[in-house]
mmCIF file of C-alpha atoms and ligand atoms in Angstrom:
data_model
loop_
_atom_site.group_PDB
_atom_site.id
_atom_site.type_symbol
_atom_site.label_atom_id
_atom_site.label_comp_id
_atom_site.label_asym_id
_atom_site.label_seq_id
_atom_site.Cartn_x
_atom_site.Cartn_y
_atom_site.Cartn_z
ATOM 1 C CA MET X 122 -16.494 18.702 6.148
ATOM 2 C CA THR X 123 -15.023 20.039 9.360
ATOM 3 C CA ILE X 124 -11.959 18.720 11.103
ATOM 4 C CA ALA X 125 -13.048 16.114 13.621
ATOM 5 C CA PRO X 126 -11.497 15.914 17.056
ATOM 6 C CA SER X 127 -10.584 12.292 16.498
ATOM 7 C CA PRO X 128 -10.140 10.695 13.094
ATOM 8 C CA GLU X 129 -9.508 7.277 14.609
ATOM 9 C CA ALA X 130 -12.838 5.700 13.773
ATOM 10 C CA LEU X 131 -11.916 5.391 10.090
ATOM 11 C CA GLY X 132 -8.751 3.465 10.964
ATOM 12 C CA LEU X 133 -10.499 0.579 12.749
ATOM 13 C CA SER X 134 -10.544 -2.710 10.877
ATOM 14 C CA MET X 135 -13.571 -4.983 10.807
ATOM 15 C CA PRO X 136 -12.244 -7.188 13.674
ATOM 16 C CA GLN X 137 -11.468 -4.057 15.690
ATOM 17 C CA TRP X 138 -15.034 -2.822 15.279
ATOM 18 C CA GLU X 139 -16.300 -6.247 16.334
ATOM 19 C CA ASP X 140 -14.065 -6.071 19.359
ATOM 20 C CA LEU X 141 -15.340 -2.604 20.217
ATOM 21 C CA ALA X 142 -18.916 -3.868 19.923
ATOM 22 C CA ARG X 143 -18.074 -6.596 22.436
ATOM 23 C CA ARG X 144 -16.547 -4.074 24.840
ATOM 24 C CA TRP X 145 -19.616 -1.875 24.492
ATOM 25 C CA SER X 146 -21.809 -4.923 25.189
ATOM 26 C CA VAL X 147 -23.641 -4.837 21.868
ATOM 27 C CA PRO X 148 -23.788 -7.755 19.424
ATOM 28 C CA ARG X 149 -20.697 -8.303 17.241
ATOM 29 C CA TYR X 150 -22.637 -7.829 14.035
ATOM 30 C CA ARG X 151 -23.176 -4.203 15.016
ATOM 31 C CA GLY X 152 -19.426 -3.753 14.565
ATOM 32 C CA ARG X 153 -19.648 -5.217 11.080
ATOM 33 C CA GLN X 154 -22.587 -2.977 10.264
ATOM 34 C CA ILE X 155 -20.611 0.094 11.275
ATOM 35 C CA PHE X 156 -17.596 -0.995 9.204
ATOM 36 C CA ASP X 157 -19.754 -1.698 6.156
ATOM 37 C CA ALA X 158 -21.607 1.592 6.474
ATOM 38 C CA LEU X 159 -18.349 3.536 6.641
ATOM 39 C CA HIS X 160 -16.295 1.732 4.055
ATOM 40 C CA ARG X 161 -18.707 0.069 1.646
ATOM 41 C CA ARG X 162 -21.611 2.505 1.713
ATOM 42 C CA GLY X 163 -19.625 5.675 2.330
ATOM 43 C CA ALA X 164 -21.307 6.975 5.506
ATOM 44 C CA ARG X 165 -19.338 9.950 6.813
ATOM 45 C CA SER X 166 -20.936 10.459 10.238
ATOM 46 C CA ALA X 167 -22.478 8.433 13.056
ATOM 47 C CA ALA X 168 -25.849 9.958 12.135
ATOM 48 C CA GLY X 169 -25.467 8.432 8.666
ATOM 49 C CA ILE X 170 -25.164 4.883 10.024
ATOM 50 C CA HIS X 171 -28.901 4.258 10.130
ATOM 51 C CA GLU X 172 -28.425 0.480 10.325
ATOM 52 C CA ILE X 173 -27.666 0.748 14.053
ATOM 53 C CA PRO X 174 -29.839 1.896 16.991
ATOM 54 C CA ARG X 175 -29.929 5.557 17.999
ATOM 55 C CA GLU X 176 -28.133 4.959 21.343
ATOM 56 C CA LEU X 177 -25.211 3.339 19.560
ATOM 57 C CA ARG X 178 -25.008 6.226 17.095
ATOM 58 C CA ASP X 179 -24.961 8.684 20.007
ATOM 59 C CA ARG X 180 -22.232 6.752 21.758
ATOM 60 C CA LEU X 181 -20.178 6.653 18.560
ATOM 61 C CA ASP X 182 -20.563 10.380 18.159
ATOM 62 C CA LEU X 183 -19.326 10.914 21.682
ATOM 63 C CA GLU X 184 -16.532 8.380 21.926
ATOM 64 C CA MET X 185 -15.465 7.609 18.333
ATOM 65 C CA PRO X 186 -16.303 10.708 16.307
ATOM 66 C CA ILE X 187 -15.966 10.176 12.582
ATOM 67 C CA GLY X 188 -14.234 12.857 10.585
ATOM 68 C CA LEU X 189 -12.094 13.489 7.530
ATOM 69 C CA PRO X 190 -9.088 15.745 7.144
ATOM 70 C CA ALA X 191 -10.230 19.127 5.819
ATOM 71 C CA ILE X 192 -9.309 20.152 2.292
ATOM 72 C CA VAL X 193 -7.677 23.560 2.604
ATOM 73 C CA LYS X 194 -6.297 23.908 -0.889
ATOM 74 C CA SER X 195 -6.611 22.395 -4.356
ATOM 75 C CA GLU X 196 -4.687 22.898 -7.557
ATOM 76 C CA GLU X 197 -5.803 21.376 -10.840
ATOM 77 C CA SER X 198 -3.341 20.574 -13.611
ATOM 78 C CA ARG X 199 -3.894 20.638 -17.339
ATOM 79 C CA ASP X 200 -3.854 16.842 -17.445
ATOM 80 C CA GLY X 201 -6.795 16.675 -15.025
ATOM 81 C CA SER X 202 -4.852 15.686 -11.925
ATOM 82 C CA VAL X 203 -5.668 17.603 -8.769
ATOM 83 C CA LYS X 204 -3.322 18.203 -5.882
ATOM 84 C CA TYR X 205 -5.029 18.671 -2.532
ATOM 85 C CA GLY X 206 -3.684 20.285 0.611
ATOM 86 C CA LEU X 207 -5.311 18.713 3.673
ATOM 87 C CA ALA X 208 -5.312 19.782 7.322
ATOM 88 C CA LEU X 209 -5.290 17.107 10.012
ATOM 89 C CA ALA X 210 -7.004 17.502 13.379
ATOM 90 C CA ASP X 211 -3.864 18.927 15.029
ATOM 91 C CA GLY X 212 -3.372 21.421 12.217
ATOM 92 C CA ALA X 213 -0.605 19.440 10.475
ATOM 93 C CA LEU X 214 -0.694 19.817 6.696
ATOM 94 C CA ILE X 215 -0.271 17.089 4.119
ATOM 95 C CA GLU X 216 -0.824 16.737 0.388
ATOM 96 C CA ALA X 217 -2.534 14.082 -1.722
ATOM 97 C CA VAL X 218 -2.973 13.889 -5.499
ATOM 98 C CA TYR X 219 -5.887 12.630 -7.599
ATOM 99 C CA MET X 220 -4.819 11.388 -11.025
ATOM 100 C CA PRO X 221 -7.471 10.379 -13.568
ATOM 101 C CA GLY X 222 -6.799 7.536 -16.024
ATOM 102 C CA ASP X 223 -4.265 4.788 -15.638
ATOM 103 C CA PRO X 224 -0.810 6.317 -15.217
ATOM 104 C CA ALA X 225 0.897 2.972 -15.809
ATOM 105 C CA ALA X 226 -0.680 2.710 -19.239
ATOM 106 C CA ALA X 227 0.091 6.343 -20.004
ATOM 107 C CA GLU X 228 3.722 5.818 -19.146
ATOM 108 C CA VAL X 229 4.020 2.793 -21.383
ATOM 109 C CA ASN X 230 2.279 4.483 -24.272
ATOM 110 C CA GLU X 231 4.411 7.564 -24.009
ATOM 111 C CA PHE X 232 7.557 5.527 -23.891
ATOM 112 C CA GLU X 233 6.471 3.666 -26.982
ATOM 113 C CA ASP X 234 5.707 6.952 -28.703
ATOM 114 C CA ALA X 235 9.190 8.065 -27.885
ATOM 115 C CA ARG X 236 10.532 4.842 -29.293
ATOM 116 C CA ALA X 237 8.633 5.288 -32.515
ATOM 117 C CA VAL X 238 10.059 8.750 -33.042
ATOM 118 C CA GLY X 239 13.295 8.470 -31.213
ATOM 119 C CA GLU X 240 16.747 7.612 -32.262
ATOM 120 C CA GLY X 241 18.975 5.124 -30.607
ATOM 121 C CA PHE X 242 16.239 2.793 -29.508
ATOM 122 C CA PRO X 243 17.141 -0.807 -30.179
ATOM 123 C CA PRO X 244 14.563 -2.749 -32.169
ATOM 124 C CA ARG X 245 14.046 -5.184 -29.305
ATOM 125 C CA VAL X 246 12.204 -3.426 -26.520
ATOM 126 C CA PRO X 247 10.752 -5.750 -23.898
ATOM 127 C CA SER X 248 8.403 -3.090 -22.632
ATOM 128 C CA PRO X 249 5.466 -4.210 -20.529
ATOM 129 C CA VAL X 250 2.237 -5.059 -22.285
ATOM 130 C CA SER X 251 0.588 -1.868 -23.366
ATOM 131 C CA ARG X 252 -2.804 -1.366 -21.816
ATOM 132 C CA VAL X 253 -5.521 0.924 -23.032
ATOM 133 C CA PRO X 254 -6.461 3.196 -20.143
ATOM 134 C CA ALA X 255 -9.952 2.321 -18.979
ATOM 135 C CA PRO X 256 -12.059 5.468 -18.675
ATOM 136 C CA GLY X 257 -13.138 4.829 -15.087
ATOM 137 C CA LYS X 258 -9.697 4.254 -13.668
ATOM 138 C CA PHE X 259 -7.905 6.670 -11.426
ATOM 139 C CA THR X 260 -5.120 6.762 -8.880
ATOM 140 C CA VAL X 261 -4.833 8.565 -5.567
ATOM 141 C CA CYS X 262 -1.358 9.316 -4.250
ATOM 142 C CA LEU X 263 -1.373 9.330 -0.439
ATOM 143 C CA SER X 264 0.964 10.689 2.225
ATOM 144 C CA SER X 265 2.095 8.556 5.170
ATOM 145 C CA GLN X 266 3.851 11.226 7.275
ATOM 146 C CA THR X 267 3.682 15.017 7.601
ATOM 147 C CA GLY X 268 7.276 15.479 6.434
ATOM 148 C CA CYS X 269 10.174 13.119 5.855
ATOM 149 C CA ALA X 270 13.305 12.510 7.888
ATOM 150 C CA VAL X 271 14.945 10.436 5.155
ATOM 151 C CA ASP X 272 16.122 13.683 3.610
ATOM 152 C CA CYS X 273 16.862 12.722 0.013
ATOM 153 C CA ALA X 274 18.741 15.610 -1.558
ATOM 154 C CA PHE X 275 16.447 15.948 -4.590
ATOM 155 C CA CYS X 276 13.114 15.790 -2.741
ATOM 156 C CA VAL X 277 11.082 18.759 -1.611
ATOM 157 C CA THR X 278 9.328 16.789 1.153
ATOM 158 C CA GLY X 279 12.774 16.074 2.567
ATOM 159 C CA ARG X 280 13.264 19.854 2.927
ATOM 160 C CA LEU X 281 10.451 19.887 5.491
ATOM 161 C CA GLY X 282 12.443 17.639 7.780
ATOM 162 C CA GLY X 283 10.935 14.788 9.755
ATOM 163 C CA GLY X 284 7.224 14.909 10.384
ATOM 164 C CA ARG X 285 4.936 12.835 12.521
ATOM 165 C CA ASN X 286 3.391 9.568 11.445
ATOM 166 C CA LEU X 287 -0.147 9.620 10.145
ATOM 167 C CA THR X 288 -2.521 7.307 11.961
ATOM 168 C CA ALA X 289 -4.414 4.622 10.054
ATOM 169 C CA GLY X 290 -7.568 6.712 10.402
ATOM 170 C CA GLU X 291 -5.857 9.792 8.992
ATOM 171 C CA ILE X 292 -4.609 7.826 5.986
ATOM 172 C CA VAL X 293 -8.045 6.366 5.235
ATOM 173 C CA GLY X 294 -9.628 9.780 5.926
ATOM 174 C CA GLN X 295 -7.182 11.396 3.489
ATOM 175 C CA LEU X 296 -8.317 9.008 0.756
ATOM 176 C CA TYR X 297 -12.019 9.583 1.468
ATOM 177 C CA ALA X 298 -11.570 13.364 1.551
ATOM 178 C CA VAL X 299 -10.054 13.203 -1.945
ATOM 179 C CA LEU X 300 -12.685 10.744 -3.227
ATOM 180 C CA ASP X 301 -15.495 12.958 -1.931
ATOM 181 C CA ALA X 302 -13.932 16.030 -3.518
ATOM 182 C CA VAL X 303 -13.778 14.414 -6.958
ATOM 183 C CA GLY X 304 -17.040 12.502 -6.578
ATOM 184 C CA ARG X 305 -15.501 9.049 -6.982
ATOM 185 C CA LYS X 306 -15.886 5.835 -4.998
ATOM 186 C CA SER X 307 -13.126 3.671 -3.620
ATOM 187 C CA ASP X 308 -14.083 0.562 -5.611
ATOM 188 C CA SER X 309 -12.361 1.734 -8.801
ATOM 189 C CA ALA X 310 -9.442 3.458 -7.052
ATOM 190 C CA ARG X 311 -5.782 2.640 -7.387
ATOM 191 C CA ILE X 312 -3.670 3.809 -4.512
ATOM 192 C CA VAL X 313 0.003 4.665 -4.339
ATOM 193 C CA PHE X 314 1.805 5.583 -1.135
ATOM 194 C CA MET X 315 4.108 8.008 -2.931
ATOM 195 C CA GLY X 316 3.126 11.261 -1.281
ATOM 196 C CA MET X 317 4.784 12.882 1.703
ATOM 197 C CA GLY X 318 6.769 10.662 4.013
ATOM 198 C CA GLU X 319 8.369 7.248 4.147
ATOM 199 C CA PRO X 320 5.718 4.517 4.528
ATOM 200 C CA PHE X 321 8.208 1.963 5.881
ATOM 201 C CA LEU X 322 8.992 4.319 8.775
ATOM 202 C CA ASN X 323 5.283 4.304 9.641
ATOM 203 C CA PRO X 324 4.420 0.610 9.387
ATOM 204 C CA ASP X 325 1.690 0.741 12.045
ATOM 205 C CA GLY X 326 -0.212 3.556 10.362
ATOM 206 C CA VAL X 327 0.197 2.192 6.841
ATOM 207 C CA ILE X 328 -0.585 -1.443 7.707
ATOM 208 C CA GLY X 329 -3.559 -0.310 9.810
ATOM 209 C CA ALA X 330 -4.890 1.641 6.822
ATOM 210 C CA LEU X 331 -4.278 -1.334 4.495
ATOM 211 C CA ASP X 332 -6.259 -3.594 6.844
ATOM 212 C CA VAL X 333 -9.240 -1.318 6.301
ATOM 213 C CA LEU X 334 -8.739 -0.572 2.608
ATOM 214 C CA PHE X 335 -8.102 -4.170 1.538
ATOM 215 C CA GLU X 336 -11.678 -4.977 2.554
ATOM 216 C CA VAL X 337 -12.866 -2.777 -0.307
ATOM 217 C CA ILE X 338 -9.923 -2.370 -2.701
ATOM 218 C CA PRO X 339 -8.108 -5.365 -4.245
ATOM 219 C CA ARG X 340 -4.547 -5.476 -2.964
ATOM 220 C CA ARG X 341 -3.103 -5.518 -6.463
ATOM 221 C CA ARG X 342 -4.348 -1.974 -6.911
ATOM 222 C CA VAL X 343 -2.325 -0.682 -3.976
ATOM 223 C CA THR X 344 1.394 0.145 -4.144
ATOM 224 C CA VAL X 345 3.634 1.159 -1.269
ATOM 225 C CA SER X 346 6.845 2.979 -2.185
ATOM 226 C CA THR X 347 9.916 2.938 0.037
ATOM 227 C CA SER X 348 13.319 4.555 -0.065
ATOM 228 C CA GLY X 349 14.700 1.237 1.203
ATOM 229 C CA ILE X 350 14.233 0.935 4.964
ATOM 230 C CA THR X 351 15.592 -2.599 4.803
ATOM 231 C CA PRO X 352 14.510 -3.874 8.251
ATOM 232 C CA ALA X 353 10.847 -3.073 7.541
ATOM 233 C CA PHE X 354 10.639 -5.272 4.429
ATOM 234 C CA ALA X 355 10.083 -8.505 6.376
ATOM 235 C CA ARG X 356 7.048 -7.156 8.216
ATOM 236 C CA PHE X 357 5.340 -5.987 5.030
ATOM 237 C CA ALA X 358 6.390 -9.153 3.178
ATOM 238 C CA ALA X 359 4.743 -11.308 5.855
ATOM 239 C CA LEU X 360 1.357 -9.586 5.611
ATOM 240 C CA PRO X 361 -1.416 -12.002 4.727
ATOM 241 C CA ARG X 362 -2.536 -9.377 2.197
ATOM 242 C CA ARG X 363 0.463 -7.665 0.664
ATOM 243 C CA PRO X 364 0.449 -4.482 -1.386
ATOM 244 C CA ASN X 365 2.622 -4.083 -4.498
ATOM 245 C CA LEU X 366 6.117 -2.906 -3.710
ATOM 246 C CA ALA X 367 7.951 0.041 -5.240
ATOM 247 C CA VAL X 368 11.543 0.816 -4.290
ATOM 248 C CA SER X 369 13.107 4.227 -4.884
ATOM 249 C CA LEU X 370 16.528 3.105 -6.015
ATOM 250 C CA ASN X 371 17.632 6.270 -7.816
ATOM 251 C CA ALA X 372 21.207 5.019 -8.189
ATOM 252 C CA ALA X 373 22.902 1.687 -8.847
ATOM 253 C CA ASP X 374 26.082 2.061 -6.792
ATOM 254 C CA ASP X 375 26.587 2.957 -3.145
ATOM 255 C CA GLU X 376 28.651 6.057 -3.704
ATOM 256 C CA THR X 377 26.158 7.727 -6.022
ATOM 257 C CA ARG X 378 23.211 6.576 -3.961
ATOM 258 C CA SER X 379 24.649 7.809 -0.663
ATOM 259 C CA SER X 380 25.371 11.190 -2.251
ATOM 260 C CA ILE X 381 21.679 11.763 -3.053
ATOM 261 C CA MET X 382 20.024 9.492 -0.455
ATOM 262 C CA PRO X 383 21.822 9.637 2.911
ATOM 263 C CA ILE X 384 19.705 6.681 4.092
ATOM 264 C CA ASN X 385 21.939 4.533 1.880
ATOM 265 C CA ARG X 386 24.723 4.891 4.435
ATOM 266 C CA THR X 387 22.521 3.180 7.003
ATOM 267 C CA TYR X 388 20.967 0.679 4.598
ATOM 268 C CA PRO X 389 23.369 0.179 1.685
ATOM 269 C CA LEU X 390 22.489 -1.356 -1.650
ATOM 270 C CA ASP X 391 23.581 -4.899 -1.062
ATOM 271 C CA GLY X 392 21.163 -5.393 1.878
ATOM 272 C CA LEU X 393 18.444 -3.575 -0.022
ATOM 273 C CA ILE X 394 18.847 -5.839 -3.034
ATOM 274 C CA ARG X 395 18.760 -8.855 -0.724
ATOM 275 C CA ALA X 396 15.509 -7.568 0.818
ATOM 276 C CA MET X 397 14.069 -7.106 -2.686
ATOM 277 C CA ARG X 398 15.055 -10.639 -3.652
ATOM 278 C CA ALA X 399 13.316 -11.935 -0.521
ATOM 279 C CA TRP X 400 10.101 -10.030 -1.326
ATOM 280 C CA PRO X 401 7.383 -12.506 -2.344
ATOM 281 C CA VAL X 402 6.373 -11.274 -5.778
ATOM 282 C CA ASP X 403 3.046 -12.548 -7.070
ATOM 283 C CA PRO X 404 3.067 -14.558 -10.282
ATOM 284 C CA ARG X 405 3.198 -12.294 -13.332
ATOM 285 C CA ARG X 406 3.880 -9.252 -11.152
ATOM 286 C CA ARG X 407 7.035 -7.240 -10.598
ATOM 287 C CA ILE X 408 8.604 -4.904 -8.116
ATOM 288 C CA THR X 409 8.561 -1.335 -9.384
ATOM 289 C CA VAL X 410 11.970 0.310 -9.237
ATOM 290 C CA GLU X 411 11.719 4.083 -9.200
ATOM 291 C CA TYR X 412 14.683 5.945 -10.595
ATOM 292 C CA VAL X 413 14.587 9.740 -10.519
ATOM 293 C CA LEU X 414 16.867 10.935 -13.320
ATOM 294 C CA ILE X 415 18.987 13.900 -12.249
ATOM 295 C CA ALA X 416 21.297 15.672 -14.686
ATOM 296 C CA GLY X 417 24.940 14.963 -13.952
ATOM 297 C CA ARG X 418 24.218 12.802 -10.911
ATOM 298 C CA ASN X 419 22.885 9.405 -11.977
ATOM 299 C CA ASP X 420 22.135 9.635 -15.689
ATOM 300 C CA THR X 421 25.147 8.241 -17.567
ATOM 301 C CA ALA X 422 25.270 5.148 -19.767
ATOM 302 C CA GLN X 423 27.445 3.584 -17.093
ATOM 303 C CA ASP X 424 24.742 4.240 -14.466
ATOM 304 C CA ALA X 425 22.225 2.518 -16.736
ATOM 305 C CA GLN X 426 24.506 -0.477 -17.292
ATOM 306 C CA ARG X 427 25.112 -0.787 -13.549
ATOM 307 C CA LEU X 428 21.378 -0.751 -12.996
ATOM 308 C CA VAL X 429 20.942 -3.579 -15.509
ATOM 309 C CA ARG X 430 23.524 -5.652 -13.615
ATOM 310 C CA LEU X 431 22.082 -4.788 -10.211
ATOM 311 C CA LEU X 432 18.595 -5.934 -11.231
ATOM 312 C CA ASP X 433 19.807 -9.183 -12.737
ATOM 313 C CA ARG X 434 17.229 -11.902 -12.038
ATOM 314 C CA ILE X 435 15.043 -9.610 -9.923
ATOM 315 C CA PRO X 436 11.467 -9.452 -11.263
ATOM 316 C CA ALA X 437 11.523 -5.681 -11.575
ATOM 317 C CA LYS X 438 10.274 -2.980 -13.896
ATOM 318 C CA VAL X 439 11.989 0.368 -13.835
ATOM 319 C CA ASN X 440 10.027 3.593 -13.782
ATOM 320 C CA LEU X 441 12.277 6.438 -14.879
ATOM 321 C CA ILE X 442 11.144 9.735 -13.388
ATOM 322 C CA PRO X 443 12.864 12.784 -14.841
ATOM 323 C CA LEU X 444 13.486 15.106 -11.883
ATOM 324 C CA ASN X 445 10.684 17.483 -11.048
ATOM 325 C CA GLU X 446 12.599 20.709 -10.818
ATOM 326 C CA ASP X 447 11.925 23.256 -8.106
ATOM 327 C CA PRO X 448 14.098 26.345 -8.328
ATOM 328 C CA THR X 449 13.070 27.528 -4.865
ATOM 329 C CA TYR X 450 13.684 24.399 -2.833
ATOM 330 C CA LEU X 451 16.091 22.569 -5.131
ATOM 331 C CA PRO X 452 18.136 25.295 -6.770
ATOM 332 C CA GLY X 453 20.538 23.973 -9.402
ATOM 333 C CA TRP X 454 19.010 20.477 -9.563
ATOM 334 C CA LYS X 455 18.019 19.732 -13.161
ATOM 335 C CA ARG X 456 16.378 16.955 -15.117
ATOM 336 C CA PRO X 457 18.518 15.500 -17.915
ATOM 337 C CA ALA X 458 17.934 16.452 -21.565
ATOM 338 C CA GLU X 459 15.353 14.347 -23.424
ATOM 339 C CA GLU X 460 18.038 12.516 -25.438
ATOM 340 C CA VAL X 461 19.787 11.513 -22.219
ATOM 341 C CA ILE X 462 16.533 10.175 -20.794
ATOM 342 C CA ASP X 463 15.818 8.240 -24.008
ATOM 343 C CA ARG X 464 19.326 6.816 -24.089
ATOM 344 C CA PHE X 465 19.095 5.703 -20.458
ATOM 345 C CA ALA X 466 15.780 3.955 -21.175
ATOM 346 C CA ALA X 467 17.257 2.341 -24.296
ATOM 347 C CA THR X 468 20.215 0.945 -22.368
ATOM 348 C CA LEU X 469 17.871 -0.658 -19.839
ATOM 349 C CA SER X 470 15.733 -2.074 -22.641
ATOM 350 C CA ALA X 471 18.788 -3.478 -24.388
ATOM 351 C CA GLY X 472 19.684 -5.197 -21.116
ATOM 352 C CA ASP X 473 16.218 -6.809 -21.026
ATOM 353 C CA VAL X 474 14.986 -4.625 -18.194
ATOM 354 C CA ALA X 475 11.378 -3.494 -18.564
ATOM 355 C CA VAL X 476 11.255 0.286 -18.431
ATOM 356 C CA THR X 477 8.699 3.069 -18.514
ATOM 357 C CA VAL X 478 9.328 6.794 -18.468
ATOM 358 C CA ARG X 479 7.060 9.099 -16.518
ATOM 359 C CA ARG X 480 6.830 12.063 -18.814
ATOM 360 C CA SER X 481 5.056 14.920 -17.143
ATOM 361 C CA ARG X 482 3.366 17.328 -19.460
ATOM 362 C CA GLY X 483 4.604 20.384 -17.677
ATOM 363 C CA PRO X 484 5.675 21.488 -14.267
ATOM 364 C CA ASP X 485 2.174 21.289 -12.866
ATOM 365 C CA ALA X 486 1.324 17.792 -14.083
ATOM 366 C CA ALA X 487 0.691 14.584 -12.175
ATOM 367 C CA ALA X 488 4.398 14.016 -11.714
ATOM 368 C CA ALA X 489 3.813 16.216 -8.692
ATOM 369 C CA CYS X 490 3.006 12.956 -6.945
ATOM 370 C CA GLY X 491 6.238 12.150 -5.194
ATOM 371 C CA GLN X 492 7.205 15.735 -4.738
ATOM 372 C CA LEU X 493 4.768 17.024 -2.201
ATOM 373 C CA LYS X 494 5.449 19.425 0.534
ATOM 374 C CA GLY X 495 2.386 20.689 2.320
ATOM 375 C CA ARG X 496 2.784 23.927 0.455
ATOM 376 C CA THR X 497 1.754 26.230 3.226
ATOM 377 C CA GLN X 498 4.514 24.979 5.485
ATOM 378 C CA ASP X 499 7.884 26.651 5.685
ATOM 379 C CA PRO X 500 10.689 24.235 5.079
ATOM 380 C CA ARG X 501 12.748 23.866 8.217
ATOM 381 C CA LYS X 502 15.858 23.136 6.236
ATOM 382 C CA ALA X 503 17.665 25.432 3.854
ATOM 383 C CA PRO X 504 17.367 24.865 0.119
ATOM 384 C CA ARG X 505 20.171 22.630 -1.010
ATOM 385 C CA ALA X 506 22.267 22.990 -4.138
ATOM 386 C CA PRO X 507 23.694 19.860 -5.775
HETATM 387 N N1 SAH L 52 9.348 8.059 0.694
HETATM 388 C C1 SAH L 52 8.909 7.119 -0.273
HETATM 389 C C2 SAH L 52 7.593 7.489 -0.925
HETATM 390 C C3 SAH L 52 7.393 8.936 -1.262
HETATM 391 S S1 SAH L 52 8.513 9.625 -2.428
HETATM 392 C C4 SAH L 52 9.990 6.900 -1.324
HETATM 393 O O1 SAH L 52 10.958 7.652 -1.352
HETATM 394 O O2 SAH L 52 9.854 5.941 -2.079
HETATM 395 C C5 SAH L 52 7.840 8.980 -3.944
HETATM 396 C C6 SAH L 52 8.758 9.076 -5.140
HETATM 397 O O3 SAH L 52 8.979 10.428 -5.533
HETATM 398 C C7 SAH L 52 10.133 8.470 -4.893
HETATM 399 O O4 SAH L 52 10.411 7.504 -5.865
HETATM 400 C C8 SAH L 52 11.063 9.643 -5.023
HETATM 401 O O5 SAH L 52 12.306 9.220 -5.496
HETATM 402 C C9 SAH L 52 10.308 10.556 -5.976
HETATM 403 N N2 SAH L 52 10.734 11.955 -5.925
HETATM 404 C C10 SAH L 52 11.119 12.663 -4.845
HETATM 405 N N3 SAH L 52 11.508 13.902 -5.208
HETATM 406 C C11 SAH L 52 11.348 13.987 -6.546
HETATM 407 C C12 SAH L 52 11.566 15.008 -7.510
HETATM 408 N N4 SAH L 52 12.039 16.216 -7.163
HETATM 409 N N5 SAH L 52 11.285 14.737 -8.788
HETATM 410 C C13 SAH L 52 10.807 13.535 -9.167
HETATM 411 N N6 SAH L 52 10.566 12.533 -8.299
HETATM 412 C C14 SAH L 52 10.843 12.747 -7.007
HETATM 413 FE FE1 SF4 L 53 11.392 11.013 2.013
HETATM 414 FE FE2 SF4 L 53 10.779 9.672 -0.243
HETATM 415 FE FE3 SF4 L 53 11.343 12.330 -0.298
HETATM 416 FE FE4 SF4 L 53 13.281 10.569 0.198
HETATM 417 S S1 SF4 L 53 12.086 10.740 -1.703
HETATM 418 S S2 SF4 L 53 12.900 12.493 1.334
HETATM 419 S S3 SF4 L 53 12.195 9.032 1.376
HETATM 420 S S4 SF4 L 53 9.596 11.361 0.700
#
């Protein structure tokens, strides 16, 4: 698939296609036919939309060319996940990750394995219900920007500096490029916005993409992760169709959090917690709290106890992510020892906080989601030591 001059067509929602049909003086249902062909049937070009007349196909080709980002690189891990480098129409590079199976179930199972073997786990572990991974399930981790201005100290994407926002069409195109590459269809996909960029700094692009994707993917299978851009919560919370929310907390007090996430100086914890409390959580669902464990920075028993107190009466589940090390871009930043990770999880469990641990099976595993950098780009910022 070549890079199209305009990827916008894939970002139009059903009502927007109907509106375009009206402006082009063709019946509204033609708009619906185009949407269905693209998003339900998987047409990838105007020529492939045989439901509509030839003249309309020609006009589409001319004025709304349909195209996907081009895959320029792929890297497969031992666990079957594949990381893709994609080029957008202007040459900007992003990354997306395909992960087979159900990572949520894998995390739970691995945590329970650890509990069975491990020491120091209290007998009472309110871990989430263990699910058997269904064979057909998979997750795609998507990027929302071409870099990230939020600049968290432990994140490789942050080393790229701020990038531009992806358009809705580029986000949908990114998903379809990955689906085509692995030969899967969107109807069994789970989606996480945990790739490059801060989704809450690109609400137009992300919400535009959700408007399209929610027509074909149930909203409960889509999770948007934010570093805590507090003012954007209300807009996402008010969506008629809301995605699941994940918040990258990474620390439970302002001082620690500001030292690894400078955004915390602008949007400190107390406002963030208020925004989380105001988030309308569906019955029997929870907000995912991501907590990257970094040796010597946020991994003490006291940090864990603070986190328990901070999450008091918030319907949250904590996903502990041992730091993905990167000696080149993050020299000196280390993940804690396994016992420290286990102890941290045990303290949360003892405090009645549901917890899972994302244990990657090696440096190249699916944990790469959340640490993407558009590999061929040179970071604009110097590597940073802790
Ligand atoms: N900007 C959004 C979404 C992308 S980052 C956010 O921050 O939530 C997705 C996740 O990857 C975040 O939870 C982030 O804390 C985590 N992450 C970033 N760098 C990491 C690293 N080096 N190792 C492990 N996880 C990392
Ligand atoms: Fe941006 Fe998220 Fe990385 Fe922070 S962790 S720099 S918000 S991508």
